[in-house]
Amino acid sequence: GAVVSQHPSRVICKSGTSVKIECRSLDFQATTMFWYRQFPKKSLMLMATSNEGSKATYEQGVEKDKFLINHASLTLSTLTVTSAHPEDSSFYICSASGIVAGGSSYNEQFFGPGTRLTVL
Amino acid sequence: AQSVAQPEDQVNVAEGNPLTVKCTYSVSGNPYLFWYVQYPNRGLQFLLKYITGDNLVKGSYGFEAEFNKSQTSFHLKKPSALVSDSALYFCAVSSVGGSYIPTFGRGTSLIVHP
């Protein structure tokens, strides 16, 4: 099946530093990757959608300069939280969709395990 | 615009009893419907999807969902709940001819009591 990994799974950083989170599709080509933010016991908030080789499309209210997204290849997307502050502490989840061998391409998303970011 | 409603924040059920987690949707065009499950501090896991064909869809871990076009619903069901089914469940919809990006419901917390 389609597997998506995220690294790191957990990160603690000081306020003002930048943090990079990687999202990889391990066994399929992810034409589109999504980045979500999830607050405790809350639904997923879509932050941005990225297609390989093009700029990410950010949802309304998401700061492009603060949450930098790069989708340089069909298997890797990165989210960089720049100058992180305590209010950026959250659970960040990526997902990927694409053509999975033997599967369908009906917009099914495959999710990474998530990254818990804590900014002190 | 497409939307998904999960009207219950929380569903409580006793182990061994049947469970239902409700989902209704609104799209223009034919819907693609999904259910995902999330365990604490984990990403979402795919349970099942409806694209076309039989209205009753069977998925992972004994779950199933019934697509009802007239009621625009896609409720998740399981005949006999397990304590290990306790988790957060998300319904999602995308559409042919509409937005290809799935819209997620706010999630329903399922608690199965021993």
PDB file of C-alpha atoms in Angstrom:
ATOM      1  CA  GLY A   1       0.000   0.000   0.000  1.00  0.00           C
ATOM      2  CA  ALA A   2       0.864   3.658  -0.077  1.00  0.00           C
ATOM      3  CA  VAL A   3       3.076   4.774   2.787  1.00  0.00           C
ATOM      4  CA  VAL A   4       3.843   8.320   3.813  1.00  0.00           C
ATOM      5  CA  SER A   5       6.481   9.125   6.382  1.00  0.00           C
ATOM      6  CA  GLN A   6       7.145  12.291   8.348  1.00  0.00           C
ATOM      7  CA  HIS A   7      10.274  13.377  10.091  1.00  0.00           C
ATOM      8  CA  PRO A   8      10.734  14.280  12.842  1.00  0.00           C
ATOM      9  CA  SER A   9       7.845  12.794  14.778  1.00  0.00           C
ATOM     10  CA  ARG A  10       8.400  15.204  17.628  1.00  0.00           C
ATOM     11  CA  VAL A  11      10.389  18.404  17.942  1.00  0.00           C
ATOM     12  CA  ILE A  12      10.907  20.894  20.732  1.00  0.00           C
ATOM     13  CA  CYS A  13      12.508  24.208  19.886  1.00  0.00           C
ATOM     14  CA  LYS A  14      13.126  27.633  21.315  1.00  0.00           C
ATOM     15  CA  SER A  15      11.071  30.618  20.275  1.00  0.00           C
ATOM     16  CA  GLY A  16      12.566  32.375  17.263  1.00  0.00           C
ATOM     17  CA  THR A  17      14.143  29.331  15.668  1.00  0.00           C
ATOM     18  CA  SER A  18      13.064  27.674  12.435  1.00  0.00           C
ATOM     19  CA  VAL A  19      11.931  24.093  12.173  1.00  0.00           C
ATOM     20  CA  LYS A  20      11.787  21.933   9.056  1.00  0.00           C
ATOM     21  CA  ILE A  21       9.404  18.992   8.749  1.00  0.00           C
ATOM     22  CA  GLU A  22       9.829  16.466   5.965  1.00  0.00           C
ATOM     23  CA  CYS A  23       7.074  14.466   4.327  1.00  0.00           C
ATOM     24  CA  ARG A  24       7.957  11.564   2.048  1.00  0.00           C
ATOM     25  CA  SER A  25       5.906   9.194  -0.047  1.00  0.00           C
ATOM     26  CA  LEU A  26       7.826   5.946   0.207  1.00  0.00           C
ATOM     27  CA  ASP A  27       6.315   3.759  -2.480  1.00  0.00           C
ATOM     28  CA  PHE A  28       4.415   5.982  -4.851  1.00  0.00           C
ATOM     29  CA  GLN A  29       4.726   9.254  -6.682  1.00  0.00           C
ATOM     30  CA  ALA A  30       2.870  12.002  -4.897  1.00  0.00           C
ATOM     31  CA  THR A  31       1.695  14.492  -7.459  1.00  0.00           C
ATOM     32  CA  THR A  32      -0.014  16.489  -4.748  1.00  0.00           C
ATOM     33  CA  MET A  33       0.862  16.915  -1.112  1.00  0.00           C
ATOM     34  CA  PHE A  34      -1.169  18.568   1.599  1.00  0.00           C
ATOM     35  CA  TRP A  35      -0.171  20.097   4.900  1.00  0.00           C
ATOM     36  CA  TYR A  36      -2.597  20.197   7.793  1.00  0.00           C
ATOM     37  CA  ARG A  37      -2.505  21.604  11.259  1.00  0.00           C
ATOM     38  CA  GLN A  38      -4.498  20.001  14.021  1.00  0.00           C
ATOM     39  CA  PHE A  39      -5.290  21.525  17.391  1.00  0.00           C
ATOM     40  CA  PRO A  40      -6.168  19.299  20.373  1.00  0.00           C
ATOM     41  CA  LYS A  41      -9.440  17.450  19.823  1.00  0.00           C
ATOM     42  CA  LYS A  42     -10.112  19.542  16.764  1.00  0.00           C
ATOM     43  CA  SER A  43     -10.489  18.872  13.127  1.00  0.00           C
ATOM     44  CA  LEU A  44      -7.820  19.203  10.541  1.00  0.00           C
ATOM     45  CA  MET A  45      -7.090  22.647   9.205  1.00  0.00           C
ATOM     46  CA  LEU A  46      -5.744  22.545   5.675  1.00  0.00           C
ATOM     47  CA  MET A  47      -2.806  24.917   5.466  1.00  0.00           C
ATOM     48  CA  ALA A  48      -1.665  24.490   1.901  1.00  0.00           C
ATOM     49  CA  THR A  49      -1.659  22.273  -1.135  1.00  0.00           C
ATOM     50  CA  SER A  50       1.446  21.728  -3.200  1.00  0.00           C
ATOM     51  CA  ASN A  51       2.018  20.157  -6.563  1.00  0.00           C
ATOM     52  CA  GLU A  52       5.444  18.926  -7.505  1.00  0.00           C
ATOM     53  CA  GLY A  53       7.564  21.618  -9.092  1.00  0.00           C
ATOM     54  CA  SER A  54       5.180  24.492  -8.502  1.00  0.00           C
ATOM     55  CA  LYS A  55       4.469  26.936  -5.740  1.00  0.00           C
ATOM     56  CA  ALA A  56       2.176  25.904  -2.950  1.00  0.00           C
ATOM     57  CA  THR A  57      -1.365  27.183  -2.760  1.00  0.00           C
ATOM     58  CA  TYR A  58      -2.062  28.482   0.715  1.00  0.00           C
ATOM     59  CA  GLU A  59      -5.434  28.582   2.402  1.00  0.00           C
ATOM     60  CA  GLN A  60      -6.825  31.880   3.521  1.00  0.00           C
ATOM     61  CA  GLY A  61      -5.303  33.082   6.745  1.00  0.00           C
ATOM     62  CA  VAL A  62      -2.132  31.003   6.487  1.00  0.00           C
ATOM     63  CA  GLU A  63       1.015  33.110   6.352  1.00  0.00           C
ATOM     64  CA  LYS A  64       3.104  32.139   3.344  1.00  0.00           C
ATOM     65  CA  ASP A  65       6.272  33.681   4.743  1.00  0.00           C
ATOM     66  CA  LYS A  66       5.926  31.908   8.042  1.00  0.00           C
ATOM     67  CA  PHE A  67       5.063  28.453   6.738  1.00  0.00           C
ATOM     68  CA  LEU A  68       7.362  27.772   3.805  1.00  0.00           C
ATOM     69  CA  ILE A  69       6.436  24.778   1.710  1.00  0.00           C
ATOM     70  CA  ASN A  70       8.657  23.166  -0.870  1.00  0.00           C
ATOM     71  CA  HIS A  71       7.660  20.243  -3.078  1.00  0.00           C
ATOM     72  CA  ALA A  72      10.812  19.688  -5.046  1.00  0.00           C
ATOM     73  CA  SER A  73      10.238  16.101  -6.082  1.00  0.00           C
ATOM     74  CA  LEU A  74       7.447  13.572  -6.470  1.00  0.00           C
ATOM     75  CA  THR A  75       8.389  11.960  -3.184  1.00  0.00           C
ATOM     76  CA  LEU A  76       9.327  14.819  -0.897  1.00  0.00           C
ATOM     77  CA  SER A  77       7.670  17.915   0.468  1.00  0.00           C
ATOM     78  CA  THR A  78       8.953  20.048   3.322  1.00  0.00           C
ATOM     79  CA  LEU A  79       7.262  22.483   5.666  1.00  0.00           C
ATOM     80  CA  THR A  80       9.484  25.038   7.381  1.00  0.00           C
ATOM     81  CA  VAL A  81       8.044  26.961  10.290  1.00  0.00           C
ATOM     82  CA  THR A  82      10.131  30.130  10.349  1.00  0.00           C
ATOM     83  CA  SER A  83      10.768  32.103  13.531  1.00  0.00           C
ATOM     84  CA  ALA A  84       8.546  29.777  15.490  1.00  0.00           C
ATOM     85  CA  HIS A  85       6.581  31.078  18.459  1.00  0.00           C
ATOM     86  CA  PRO A  86       4.662  29.238  21.180  1.00  0.00           C
ATOM     87  CA  GLU A  87       1.378  29.769  19.329  1.00  0.00           C
ATOM     88  CA  ASP A  88       2.798  27.691  16.476  1.00  0.00           C
ATOM     89  CA  SER A  89       2.887  24.677  18.760  1.00  0.00           C
ATOM     90  CA  SER A  90       0.628  22.096  17.201  1.00  0.00           C
ATOM     91  CA  PHE A  91       0.356  18.723  15.509  1.00  0.00           C
ATOM     92  CA  TYR A  92       1.293  19.020  11.840  1.00  0.00           C
ATOM     93  CA  ILE A  93       0.191  16.308   9.450  1.00  0.00           C
ATOM     94  CA  CYS A  94       1.050  15.861   5.812  1.00  0.00           C
ATOM     95  CA  SER A  95      -0.772  13.785   3.268  1.00  0.00           C
ATOM     96  CA  ALA A  96      -0.109  12.807  -0.300  1.00  0.00           C
ATOM     97  CA  SER A  97      -2.169  11.745  -3.247  1.00  0.00           C
ATOM     98  CA  GLY A  98      -1.114  10.344  -6.579  1.00  0.00           C
ATOM     99  CA  ILE A  99      -1.015   7.218  -8.642  1.00  0.00           C
ATOM    100  CA  VAL A 100      -0.558   4.183  -6.456  1.00  0.00           C
ATOM    101  CA  ALA A 101       0.456   0.944  -8.128  1.00  0.00           C
ATOM    102  CA  GLY A 102      -2.616  -1.260  -8.459  1.00  0.00           C
ATOM    103  CA  GLY A 103      -4.833   1.381  -6.958  1.00  0.00           C
ATOM    104  CA  SER A 104      -7.102   4.163  -7.991  1.00  0.00           C
ATOM    105  CA  SER A 105      -6.432   7.840  -8.269  1.00  0.00           C
ATOM    106  CA  TYR A 106      -9.729   9.028  -6.863  1.00  0.00           C
ATOM    107  CA  ASN A 107      -8.222  11.747  -4.734  1.00  0.00           C
ATOM    108  CA  GLU A 108      -7.574   9.369  -1.861  1.00  0.00           C
ATOM    109  CA  GLN A 109      -5.102  10.865   0.526  1.00  0.00           C
ATOM    110  CA  PHE A 110      -2.453   8.903   2.368  1.00  0.00           C
ATOM    111  CA  PHE A 111      -1.454  10.472   5.631  1.00  0.00           C
ATOM    112  CA  GLY A 112       1.841  10.696   7.403  1.00  0.00           C
ATOM    113  CA  PRO A 113       2.040   9.922  11.120  1.00  0.00           C
ATOM    114  CA  GLY A 114       2.252  13.580  12.086  1.00  0.00           C
ATOM    115  CA  THR A 115       4.819  15.829  13.791  1.00  0.00           C
ATOM    116  CA  ARG A 116       4.269  17.256  17.248  1.00  0.00           C
ATOM    117  CA  LEU A 117       5.870  20.704  17.408  1.00  0.00           C
ATOM    118  CA  THR A 118       6.389  22.359  20.772  1.00  0.00           C
ATOM    119  CA  VAL A 119       7.832  25.865  20.845  1.00  0.00           C
ATOM    120  CA  LEU A 120       9.114  26.993  24.216  1.00  0.00           C
TER     121      LEU A 120
ATOM    122  CA  ALA B   1     -18.670  24.740  -2.399  1.00  0.00           C
ATOM    123  CA  GLN B   2     -18.525  21.303  -0.871  1.00  0.00           C
ATOM    124  CA  SER B   3     -19.012  20.619   2.802  1.00  0.00           C
ATOM    125  CA  VAL B   4     -19.218  17.804   5.305  1.00  0.00           C
ATOM    126  CA  ALA B   5     -21.139  17.676   8.552  1.00  0.00           C
ATOM    127  CA  GLN B   6     -20.447  15.323  11.406  1.00  0.00           C
ATOM    128  CA  PRO B   7     -23.208  16.335  13.790  1.00  0.00           C
ATOM    129  CA  GLU B   8     -21.890  14.492  16.838  1.00  0.00           C
ATOM    130  CA  ASP B   9     -18.747  15.573  18.662  1.00  0.00           C
ATOM    131  CA  GLN B  10     -18.768  12.320  20.585  1.00  0.00           C
ATOM    132  CA  VAL B  11     -20.432   8.935  20.340  1.00  0.00           C
ATOM    133  CA  ASN B  12     -20.514   6.564  23.281  1.00  0.00           C
ATOM    134  CA  VAL B  13     -21.282   2.883  22.866  1.00  0.00           C
ATOM    135  CA  ALA B  14     -20.867  -0.248  24.929  1.00  0.00           C
ATOM    136  CA  GLU B  15     -18.519  -2.940  23.725  1.00  0.00           C
ATOM    137  CA  GLY B  16     -20.342  -5.516  21.646  1.00  0.00           C
ATOM    138  CA  ASN B  17     -23.107  -3.121  20.627  1.00  0.00           C
ATOM    139  CA  PRO B  18     -23.497  -1.767  17.105  1.00  0.00           C
ATOM    140  CA  LEU B  19     -22.099   1.681  16.423  1.00  0.00           C
ATOM    141  CA  THR B  20     -22.966   4.438  13.971  1.00  0.00           C
ATOM    142  CA  VAL B  21     -20.995   7.605  13.296  1.00  0.00           C
ATOM    143  CA  LYS B  22     -22.974  10.049  11.197  1.00  0.00           C
ATOM    144  CA  CYS B  23     -21.850  12.039   8.178  1.00  0.00           C
ATOM    145  CA  THR B  24     -23.759  14.163   5.716  1.00  0.00           C
ATOM    146  CA  TYR B  25     -22.307  16.030   2.798  1.00  0.00           C
ATOM    147  CA  SER B  26     -23.006  18.683   0.200  1.00  0.00           C
ATOM    148  CA  VAL B  27     -21.339  18.767  -3.216  1.00  0.00           C
ATOM    149  CA  SER B  28     -22.061  19.762  -6.750  1.00  0.00           C
ATOM    150  CA  GLY B  29     -21.774  16.705  -8.901  1.00  0.00           C
ATOM    151  CA  ASN B  30     -21.136  13.132  -7.852  1.00  0.00           C
ATOM    152  CA  PRO B  31     -19.331  12.712  -4.566  1.00  0.00           C
ATOM    153  CA  TYR B  32     -16.276  10.762  -3.596  1.00  0.00           C
ATOM    154  CA  LEU B  33     -16.654   9.912   0.098  1.00  0.00           C
ATOM    155  CA  PHE B  34     -14.056   8.747   2.588  1.00  0.00           C
ATOM    156  CA  TRP B  35     -13.761   7.706   6.207  1.00  0.00           C
ATOM    157  CA  TYR B  36     -10.528   7.982   8.151  1.00  0.00           C
ATOM    158  CA  VAL B  37      -9.635   7.051  11.728  1.00  0.00           C
ATOM    159  CA  GLN B  38      -7.081   8.768  13.933  1.00  0.00           C
ATOM    160  CA  TYR B  39      -5.576   7.288  17.080  1.00  0.00           C
ATOM    161  CA  PRO B  40      -3.958   9.618  19.648  1.00  0.00           C
ATOM    162  CA  ASN B  41      -0.824  11.355  18.396  1.00  0.00           C
ATOM    163  CA  ARG B  42      -1.035   9.582  15.065  1.00  0.00           C
ATOM    164  CA  GLY B  43      -1.850  10.529  11.509  1.00  0.00           C
ATOM    165  CA  LEU B  44      -5.068   9.515   9.828  1.00  0.00           C
ATOM    166  CA  GLN B  45      -5.615   5.980   8.614  1.00  0.00           C
ATOM    167  CA  PHE B  46      -7.857   5.218   5.665  1.00  0.00           C
ATOM    168  CA  LEU B  47     -10.897   3.080   6.490  1.00  0.00           C
ATOM    169  CA  LEU B  48     -13.018   3.013   3.357  1.00  0.00           C
ATOM    170  CA  LYS B  49     -14.259   4.997   0.402  1.00  0.00           C
ATOM    171  CA  TYR B  50     -17.229   5.275  -1.918  1.00  0.00           C
ATOM    172  CA  ILE B  51     -16.585   6.152  -5.517  1.00  0.00           C
ATOM    173  CA  THR B  52     -19.324   4.394  -7.448  1.00  0.00           C
ATOM    174  CA  GLY B  53     -21.143   1.082  -7.463  1.00  0.00           C
ATOM    175  CA  ASP B  54     -22.708  -0.613  -4.464  1.00  0.00           C
ATOM    176  CA  ASN B  55     -24.047   1.778  -1.890  1.00  0.00           C
ATOM    177  CA  LEU B  56     -22.753  -0.390   0.951  1.00  0.00           C
ATOM    178  CA  VAL B  57     -19.000  -0.145   1.218  1.00  0.00           C
ATOM    179  CA  LYS B  58     -16.963  -2.474   3.391  1.00  0.00           C
ATOM    180  CA  GLY B  59     -13.647  -1.332   4.788  1.00  0.00           C
ATOM    181  CA  SER B  60     -10.933  -2.074   7.290  1.00  0.00           C
ATOM    182  CA  TYR B  61     -11.400  -3.447  10.812  1.00  0.00           C
ATOM    183  CA  GLY B  62     -14.979  -4.575  10.156  1.00  0.00           C
ATOM    184  CA  PHE B  63     -16.293  -1.104   9.407  1.00  0.00           C
ATOM    185  CA  GLU B  64     -18.777  -0.356   6.661  1.00  0.00           C
ATOM    186  CA  ALA B  65     -20.592   2.693   5.385  1.00  0.00           C
ATOM    187  CA  GLU B  66     -23.734   3.196   3.390  1.00  0.00           C
ATOM    188  CA  PHE B  67     -24.004   5.818   0.700  1.00  0.00           C
ATOM    189  CA  ASN B  68     -27.485   7.321   0.621  1.00  0.00           C
ATOM    190  CA  LYS B  69     -27.838   9.767  -2.230  1.00  0.00           C
ATOM    191  CA  SER B  70     -31.329  10.982  -1.358  1.00  0.00           C
ATOM    192  CA  GLN B  71     -30.284  11.803   2.191  1.00  0.00           C
ATOM    193  CA  THR B  72     -26.768  12.892   1.174  1.00  0.00           C
ATOM    194  CA  SER B  73     -25.386  10.751   3.938  1.00  0.00           C
ATOM    195  CA  PHE B  74     -22.482   8.359   4.375  1.00  0.00           C
ATOM    196  CA  HIS B  75     -22.792   7.001   7.900  1.00  0.00           C
ATOM    197  CA  LEU B  76     -20.068   4.744   9.274  1.00  0.00           C
ATOM    198  CA  LYS B  77     -21.219   1.558  10.967  1.00  0.00           C
ATOM    199  CA  LYS B  78     -19.909  -1.512  12.706  1.00  0.00           C
ATOM    200  CA  PRO B  79     -22.085  -4.392  13.955  1.00  0.00           C
ATOM    201  CA  SER B  80     -20.139  -4.998  17.157  1.00  0.00           C
ATOM    202  CA  ALA B  81     -17.900  -2.351  18.706  1.00  0.00           C
ATOM    203  CA  LEU B  82     -14.545  -3.074  20.316  1.00  0.00           C
ATOM    204  CA  VAL B  83     -12.813  -1.005  22.983  1.00  0.00           C
ATOM    205  CA  SER B  84      -9.912  -0.689  20.539  1.00  0.00           C
ATOM    206  CA  ASP B  85     -12.228   1.125  18.110  1.00  0.00           C
ATOM    207  CA  SER B  86     -12.114   4.155  20.413  1.00  0.00           C
ATOM    208  CA  ALA B  87     -10.588   6.923  18.310  1.00  0.00           C
ATOM    209  CA  LEU B  88     -11.360  10.058  16.327  1.00  0.00           C
ATOM    210  CA  TYR B  89     -13.202   9.478  13.066  1.00  0.00           C
ATOM    211  CA  PHE B  90     -13.234  11.833  10.094  1.00  0.00           C
ATOM    212  CA  CYS B  91     -15.549  11.865   7.114  1.00  0.00           C
ATOM    213  CA  ALA B  92     -14.355  13.559   3.916  1.00  0.00           C
ATOM    214  CA  VAL B  93     -15.809  14.411   0.527  1.00  0.00           C
ATOM    215  CA  SER B  94     -14.484  15.475  -2.837  1.00  0.00           C
ATOM    216  CA  SER B  95     -16.325  15.532  -6.121  1.00  0.00           C
ATOM    217  CA  VAL B  96     -16.198  14.860  -9.786  1.00  0.00           C
ATOM    218  CA  GLY B  97     -16.235  18.195 -11.521  1.00  0.00           C
ATOM    219  CA  GLY B  98     -15.902  20.036  -8.237  1.00  0.00           C
ATOM    220  CA  SER B  99     -13.000  20.478  -5.896  1.00  0.00           C
ATOM    221  CA  TYR B 100     -10.575  17.587  -6.092  1.00  0.00           C
ATOM    222  CA  ILE B 101      -9.280  18.523  -2.664  1.00  0.00           C
ATOM    223  CA  PRO B 102     -11.239  16.580  -0.042  1.00  0.00           C
ATOM    224  CA  THR B 103     -13.094  18.541   2.573  1.00  0.00           C
ATOM    225  CA  PHE B 104     -12.996  17.008   6.048  1.00  0.00           C
ATOM    226  CA  GLY B 105     -15.639  17.017   8.721  1.00  0.00           C
ATOM    227  CA  ARG B 106     -14.738  18.247  12.184  1.00  0.00           C
ATOM    228  CA  GLY B 107     -14.359  14.710  13.495  1.00  0.00           C
ATOM    229  CA  THR B 108     -16.325  12.519  15.882  1.00  0.00           C
ATOM    230  CA  SER B 109     -14.766  11.014  18.953  1.00  0.00           C
ATOM    231  CA  LEU B 110     -15.898   7.414  19.412  1.00  0.00           C
ATOM    232  CA  ILE B 111     -15.673   6.019  22.916  1.00  0.00           C
ATOM    233  CA  VAL B 112     -16.364   2.332  23.398  1.00  0.00           C
ATOM    234  CA  HIS B 113     -16.928   1.355  27.014  1.00  0.00           C
ATOM    235  CA  PRO B 114     -15.951  -2.098  28.293  1.00  0.00           C
TER     236      PRO B 114
END
